[in-house]
Amino acid sequence: MNAQLDSFKYDDAIVRKFLVATFVWGLVGMLVGLIAATQLVLPSLNVVPWLSFGRLRPLHTNAVIFAFAGNAIFTGVYYSSQRLLKTRMFSDALSAAHFWGWQLIIVAAAITLPLGFTQSKEYAELEWPIDIMIAVVWVIFAVNFFMTIARRRERHLYVAIWFYIASIITVAILHIFNNLSLPAGPFKSYSMYAGVQDAFMQWWYGHNAVAFFLTTPFLGLMYYFMPKAANRPVFSYRLSIMHFWTLVFMYIWAGPHHLHYTALPEWASTLGMIFSVMLWMPSWGGGVNGLLTLRGAWNKVAEDPILKFFVVAVTAYMMSTFEGPMLSVKSVNALAHYTDWIIAHVHTGALGWNGFLTFGMVYWLLPRLYQTKLYSNKLAEVHFWIATFGMILYATAIYSAGVQQGLMWRAFDETGRLQYPDFIETTMKLMPMYWMRVAGGTLYLAGMVIFGWNILKTWQSRPAKYEEPVIQAAPLERKPGESGKNVFAGFSVAGHRRWEALPILFTVWTTVAVIVASLFEIIPTFLIQTNIPTIASVRPYTPLELAGRDIYQREGCFNCHSQMIRPFRYETERFGEYSKPGEFVYDHPFLWGSRRTGPDLAREGGKYNNLWHVNHMKDPRAVTPNSIMPAYPELLTQKLDFNTIQKHVDAMAMLGVPYGELIKDGAAIEAARTQAAEVAADIESTDPNLTGLADKEITALVAYLQRLGVDIKKANEVAAARLPAGGQ
Amino acid sequence: MSTPRDEDRLMDHKYDDIQEYDNPLPTWWNVIFWATIIWSIIYFLNVIPGVGSGKGRQALYEDEMAKAQELYGSPEQQAEAAIDEGAMAAALADPAKLEAGKVVFATTCSPCHNMDGGGNIGPNMTDDYWIHGNSPKAILTTITKGVPEKGMPTWAATLKPDQIANVAAYITTLRGTKPAVAKEPQGILMTPDGQPAGADSGAVK
């Protein structure tokens, strides 16, 4: 045997690159988050249009998810996979292409999101050219990774690798199917799906982005770095098998719990809820395996900041994966949906689980990658405590803000009237908590700065030239014909063990689990007509309204405003008749929103006159004292781009929106000009100080706002437009 | 933990020196896992009262609305209850009620009628020109039912009857005050007792 040992070296240079990127983007992403949080208490901080809240919030979420967590995943995957598979990465060139491609995507995101280029789907905001780049880079990563597996010198795959496989496959599927859209310009596209179906696809994606980008890869990292750091065996191999498969199969179903009580058919939301409940133990399986791995090492936790980070990370993971199933129970969700409770839930996961696991991993890697001692263990301790304290402040504040606002929205007085009819009153009550969040975020960010200092100082004491130890391992012998008889082997521990030696079979089964589960929900959502009863009086947006809708998307208004009234008395009293599925059939993309920082706008049309909207958009605080909405005075001076309207209407027509004659050359532009002249004339007649609005963006936006939710009032079709019954 | 000493049962594999125990799944994990599955099935089948969606969200909503109507009356009844000329007259005579009306005006009406009633989006409240009339009944009706198509919201569902009476009374006290910026007159010239001031009053639009 010994005579045949292969000699090779691990590629740690690429890991060092990803590590630095993790820190840099983490700092940027969190800073943007802090700015956005501060804008909610000091709306005057929305100084320039491209830094206003509606554009910054997606930048923050994309930066922390795809730039910070993404690079952290790649750091850990590139380091651990080589060692777990006993081979160098398949191709240094592909590794480099992956690294630079990903950073390019991030830079593209950082430029286009502030410019207002957005698909307006949460965590899938990036426009189509960047989506294509993501797909390409992801394929490069996948090829590099799977070819590394093919070249492995370790016959069986360790549990961390299972999680990496599931993540890579599923993210690819999710990304492609949620982003299917029709380009209508270099940085403009319309989702292929409309309304209810678009919402369904988006949250199938959105929830599983959390699952397969923020959960499964990090579980893989945990399975490598935690036993390494604690120097203890993993608690239970059998638990690994069980929770891996149940997690992968069940997660995919849970998306519709983001759409309880919306126009989504109730059967779908029920499925989303029960699969979320069943997900509790599969999720906790990972947490249990992590924490119990530390048995016998608890004394080390007291001294070692790395283990401390890991313990808090896993604890945060278990808290948020208990809370997740709880939040998906319909009655709890009714209170929490649209409030800051969801924001708090996400941050327990992001700050606690993803952040702390990354910090622990990086501190463990630093001395190994830079081949020197960590600059300061003390500073790592300080980082731990300051970040923990910051996180607790954040969570305390935002949980109470969420619950409090949710309760205020539903409070009735003794005469049956809303206790807080003024929406802004419920907002004002949150201000002290919003300040507390700013404080918590500042502390967490201060921890990042300390972290960066520690990285920098460690890097400075690196050796002149890194040693590259030569590793020796025996190559795998070929065992042909194995897979055939093992296809169904995995249902026992011994059988599963055989699967672990067959990566192709393993990958196929993972893919099948994910796809089959998805199709169970996707097929009925698209095929069952009765899910979306049509409403004859619902007509497509006029070309001008469509242009207004594009502005609404560009400014990210949907980050603060929902357009989906749920069937509760406290919602219909406040906002009007609840939303019907048939009202959204021309909405490419859907704009239901997920957080009501401002009031719902689903029935905004006709609530105020045009002038009110102009004054309000120009300076919300002049109309609603204490409003925290950003001001958009530039909309009154920026010229509306009439020329693109035809292209946009044509694209919508290609997606099946019945625009009839309007797709004729220039007809849509003509129609838009006519309507704009009417709207502007009305505004200018009510306030003679306003002039020349007919070719300004504000006119399109007002036309759009005045259209929202009015179609259904035209005909007496409310009865016909009941929610779909569809099962439970 | 009650599991036997796991040191005896290390799996015989190692990955980059990481080892795994062959421990069984914790019992509590198994129990809860299967319990959530059974509960979910029952919930989906919707067969046991309290576990499941019951009649479904639409029926639940309709029940909720019917119950509220029974308790507080229909929207029309609520509006009628708010058009109470007696209460408005009483408010006019009671400084405390006028003060309460002023507060309602400042928080709810001023965005469109200005703090001092001079008007911006909505009409000037200090002049003698009225679009919808200035008799107590007319003012109360405008406030409760609104003029939604012209941008005046309806208030019956938001403000309580006494608040509407108070604010209506308060508005009439603004007559003849000098607002900082007065919007041009809208409607027709009215006498204080709610009559058109005559053919020569000159309707202003």
CSV table of C-alpha atoms in Angstrom, one decimal, chain B:
chain,number,residue,atom,x,y,z
B,1,MET,CA,-27.5,11.9,29.6
B,2,SER,CA,-28.9,8.5,30.3
B,3,THR,CA,-27.3,7.0,27.2
B,4,PRO,CA,-24.6,4.4,28.0
B,5,ARG,CA,-21.0,5.5,27.9
B,6,ASP,CA,-20.5,6.3,24.3
B,7,GLU,CA,-16.8,6.0,24.4
B,8,ASP,CA,-17.4,2.4,23.8
B,9,ARG,CA,-19.2,2.9,20.6
B,10,LEU,CA,-17.0,5.2,18.4
B,11,MET,CA,-17.7,4.5,14.7
B,12,ASP,CA,-14.8,3.0,13.0
B,13,HIS,CA,-14.3,5.9,10.6
B,14,LYS,CA,-12.4,9.1,10.8
B,15,TYR,CA,-12.4,12.2,8.6
B,16,ASP,CA,-9.5,14.5,8.9
B,17,ASP,CA,-9.3,13.2,12.5
B,18,ILE,CA,-13.0,13.9,13.2
B,19,GLN,CA,-14.7,10.9,14.8
B,20,GLU,CA,-18.4,10.1,15.3
B,21,TYR,CA,-20.2,8.2,18.1
B,22,ASP,CA,-22.8,5.6,17.2
B,23,ASN,CA,-25.3,7.0,19.7
B,24,PRO,CA,-29.0,6.4,19.2
B,25,LEU,CA,-31.3,9.3,18.6
B,26,PRO,CA,-32.3,10.8,21.9
B,27,THR,CA,-35.7,9.5,23.0
B,28,TRP,CA,-37.2,12.9,23.5
B,29,TRP,CA,-36.2,13.8,20.0
B,30,ASN,CA,-37.9,10.8,18.6
B,31,VAL,CA,-41.1,11.4,20.6
B,32,ILE,CA,-41.4,15.0,19.6
B,33,PHE,CA,-40.6,14.3,16.0
B,34,TRP,CA,-43.3,11.7,15.7
B,35,ALA,CA,-45.8,13.7,17.7
B,36,THR,CA,-45.4,16.7,15.4
B,37,ILE,CA,-46.1,14.4,12.4
B,38,ILE,CA,-49.2,12.9,13.9
B,39,TRP,CA,-50.5,16.3,15.0
B,40,SER,CA,-49.8,17.7,11.5
B,41,ILE,CA,-51.8,14.9,9.9
B,42,ILE,CA,-54.7,15.5,12.2
B,43,TYR,CA,-54.5,19.2,11.5
B,44,PHE,CA,-54.5,18.7,7.8
B,45,LEU,CA,-57.5,16.4,7.9
B,46,ASN,CA,-59.2,19.0,10.0
B,47,VAL,CA,-61.3,16.4,11.8
B,48,ILE,CA,-60.9,17.4,15.4
B,49,PRO,CA,-62.3,20.7,16.6
B,50,GLY,CA,-59.5,23.0,17.6
B,51,VAL,CA,-56.9,21.1,15.6
B,52,GLY,CA,-57.2,22.2,12.0
B,53,SER,CA,-58.5,25.3,10.1
B,54,GLY,CA,-62.0,24.7,11.3
B,55,LYS,CA,-64.4,26.2,8.8
B,56,GLY,CA,-61.6,28.0,7.0
B,57,ARG,CA,-60.5,31.6,7.1
B,58,GLN,CA,-63.3,33.0,5.0
B,59,ALA,CA,-66.0,31.6,7.2
B,60,LEU,CA,-64.1,32.7,10.3
B,61,TYR,CA,-63.9,36.2,8.9
B,62,GLU,CA,-67.6,36.3,8.1
B,63,ASP,CA,-68.4,35.1,11.6
B,64,GLU,CA,-66.2,37.8,13.1
B,65,MET,CA,-67.9,40.5,11.0
B,66,ALA,CA,-71.4,39.3,11.9
B,67,LYS,CA,-70.6,39.3,15.6
B,68,ALA,CA,-69.3,42.8,15.4
B,69,GLN,CA,-72.4,44.0,13.6
B,70,GLU,CA,-74.5,42.5,16.3
B,71,LEU,CA,-72.5,44.2,19.0
B,72,TYR,CA,-71.9,47.6,17.5
B,73,GLY,CA,-74.5,47.9,14.7
B,74,SER,CA,-73.9,48.1,11.0
B,75,PRO,CA,-71.7,50.9,9.4
B,76,GLU,CA,-74.9,52.7,8.4
B,77,GLN,CA,-76.2,52.6,11.9
B,78,GLN,CA,-72.9,53.8,13.2
B,79,ALA,CA,-73.0,56.7,10.8
B,80,GLU,CA,-76.6,57.6,11.8
B,81,ALA,CA,-75.7,57.5,15.5
B,82,ALA,CA,-72.9,60.0,14.8
B,83,ILE,CA,-75.2,62.6,13.2
B,84,ASP,CA,-76.5,63.9,16.5
B,85,GLU,CA,-77.4,67.6,16.4
B,86,GLY,CA,-78.2,67.7,20.0
B,87,ALA,CA,-74.7,66.5,21.0
B,88,MET,CA,-73.2,69.1,18.7
B,89,ALA,CA,-75.3,71.9,20.3
B,90,ALA,CA,-74.2,70.6,23.8
B,91,ALA,CA,-70.6,70.6,22.7
B,92,LEU,CA,-70.9,74.2,21.5
B,93,ALA,CA,-72.0,75.2,25.0
B,94,ASP,CA,-69.3,73.3,26.8
B,95,PRO,CA,-65.7,74.6,26.6
B,96,ALA,CA,-64.2,71.3,27.7
B,97,LYS,CA,-65.9,69.6,24.7
B,98,LEU,CA,-64.8,72.3,22.4
B,99,GLU,CA,-61.3,71.8,23.6
B,100,ALA,CA,-61.6,68.1,22.9
B,101,GLY,CA,-62.9,68.9,19.4
B,102,LYS,CA,-59.8,71.1,18.9
B,103,VAL,CA,-57.5,68.2,19.7
B,104,VAL,CA,-59.3,65.9,17.2
B,105,PHE,CA,-59.0,68.7,14.6
B,106,ALA,CA,-55.3,69.1,15.3
B,107,THR,CA,-54.5,65.4,15.0
B,108,THR,CA,-56.9,64.2,12.4
B,109,CYS,CA,-58.1,67.0,10.2
B,110,SER,CA,-55.2,69.5,10.1
B,111,PRO,CA,-53.2,67.6,7.5
B,112,CYS,CA,-55.8,68.7,5.0
B,113,HIS,CA,-57.5,71.7,6.6
B,114,ASN,CA,-54.5,73.2,8.3
B,115,MET,CA,-54.0,73.7,12.0
B,116,ASP,CA,-55.9,77.0,11.9
B,117,GLY,CA,-58.6,75.8,9.5
B,118,GLY,CA,-57.2,78.0,6.7
B,119,GLY,CA,-57.4,75.0,4.3
B,120,ASN,CA,-55.0,73.5,1.8
B,121,ILE,CA,-56.2,70.2,0.4
B,122,GLY,CA,-59.6,70.6,2.0
B,123,PRO,CA,-61.5,73.8,2.0
B,124,ASN,CA,-61.1,76.8,4.3
B,125,MET,CA,-63.2,76.4,7.5
B,126,THR,CA,-63.0,80.1,8.5
B,127,ASP,CA,-64.9,81.7,5.7
B,128,ASP,CA,-68.6,81.7,4.9
B,129,TYR,CA,-68.4,79.6,1.8
B,130,TRP,CA,-69.5,76.0,2.0
B,131,ILE,CA,-69.6,73.2,-0.6
B,132,HIS,CA,-71.8,70.8,1.4
B,133,GLY,CA,-73.7,73.2,3.6
B,134,ASN,CA,-73.1,74.6,7.1
B,135,SER,CA,-76.2,73.6,9.0
B,136,PRO,CA,-75.3,71.3,12.0
B,137,LYS,CA,-76.8,68.4,10.2
B,138,ALA,CA,-74.9,69.1,7.0
B,139,ILE,CA,-71.6,69.4,8.7
B,140,LEU,CA,-72.1,66.3,10.8
B,141,THR,CA,-73.1,64.4,7.6
B,142,THR,CA,-70.0,65.6,5.7
B,143,ILE,CA,-67.8,64.5,8.5
B,144,THR,CA,-69.3,61.1,9.2
B,145,LYS,CA,-69.9,60.1,5.6
B,146,GLY,CA,-67.1,62.0,3.9
B,147,VAL,CA,-66.7,62.9,0.3
B,148,PRO,CA,-64.3,60.1,-0.7
B,149,GLU,CA,-64.3,60.9,-4.4
B,150,LYS,CA,-63.1,64.5,-3.6
B,151,GLY,CA,-60.6,63.5,-1.0
B,152,MET,CA,-62.5,64.0,2.2
B,153,PRO,CA,-62.4,60.7,4.1
B,154,THR,CA,-65.3,59.1,6.0
B,155,TRP,CA,-64.9,59.3,9.8
B,156,ALA,CA,-67.8,57.3,11.2
B,157,ALA,CA,-65.7,54.1,11.6
B,158,THR,CA,-62.7,55.9,13.1
B,159,LEU,CA,-64.1,58.7,15.3
B,160,LYS,CA,-66.6,58.1,18.0
B,161,PRO,CA,-69.9,59.9,17.9
B,162,ASP,CA,-68.9,62.3,20.7
B,163,GLN,CA,-65.6,63.1,18.9
B,164,ILE,CA,-67.5,63.9,15.8
B,165,ALA,CA,-69.9,66.2,17.6
B,166,ASN,CA,-67.0,67.9,19.3
B,167,VAL,CA,-65.0,68.5,16.2
B,168,ALA,CA,-68.1,69.6,14.3
B,169,ALA,CA,-68.8,72.2,17.0
B,170,TYR,CA,-65.2,73.3,17.0
B,171,ILE,CA,-65.2,73.9,13.3
B,172,THR,CA,-68.1,76.3,13.6
B,173,THR,CA,-66.1,78.4,16.1
B,174,LEU,CA,-63.5,79.0,13.5
B,175,ARG,CA,-65.8,81.2,11.5
B,176,GLY,CA,-64.4,84.6,11.0
B,177,THR,CA,-61.0,83.8,12.5
B,178,LYS,CA,-58.0,85.0,10.6
B,179,PRO,CA,-55.9,82.0,9.4
B,180,ALA,CA,-52.2,82.6,8.4
B,181,VAL,CA,-52.9,81.4,4.9
B,182,ALA,CA,-56.5,81.3,3.8
B,183,LYS,CA,-57.5,79.1,0.9
B,184,GLU,CA,-59.7,80.8,-1.7
B,185,PRO,CA,-63.5,80.4,-1.1
B,186,GLN,CA,-65.1,77.2,-2.3
B,187,GLY,CA,-68.8,76.5,-2.6
B,188,ILE,CA,-71.6,79.0,-1.9
B,189,LEU,CA,-71.9,81.9,0.5
B,190,MET,CA,-74.0,80.8,3.5
B,191,THR,CA,-75.6,82.6,6.3
B,192,PRO,CA,-74.5,81.5,9.8
B,193,ASP,CA,-77.9,79.7,10.3
B,194,GLY,CA,-77.3,77.4,7.4
B,195,GLN,CA,-79.2,79.2,4.6
B,196,PRO,CA,-77.8,80.3,1.2
B,197,ALA,CA,-77.1,84.0,1.5
B,198,GLY,CA,-79.2,84.7,-1.6
B,199,ALA,CA,-79.3,84.7,-5.3
B,200,ASP,CA,-76.6,87.4,-5.5
B,201,SER,CA,-74.2,85.4,-3.3
B,202,GLY,CA,-72.1,84.4,-6.3
B,203,ALA,CA,-71.3,80.8,-6.3
B,204,VAL,CA,-67.6,80.2,-6.2
B,205,LYS,CA,-66.1,77.0,-7.6
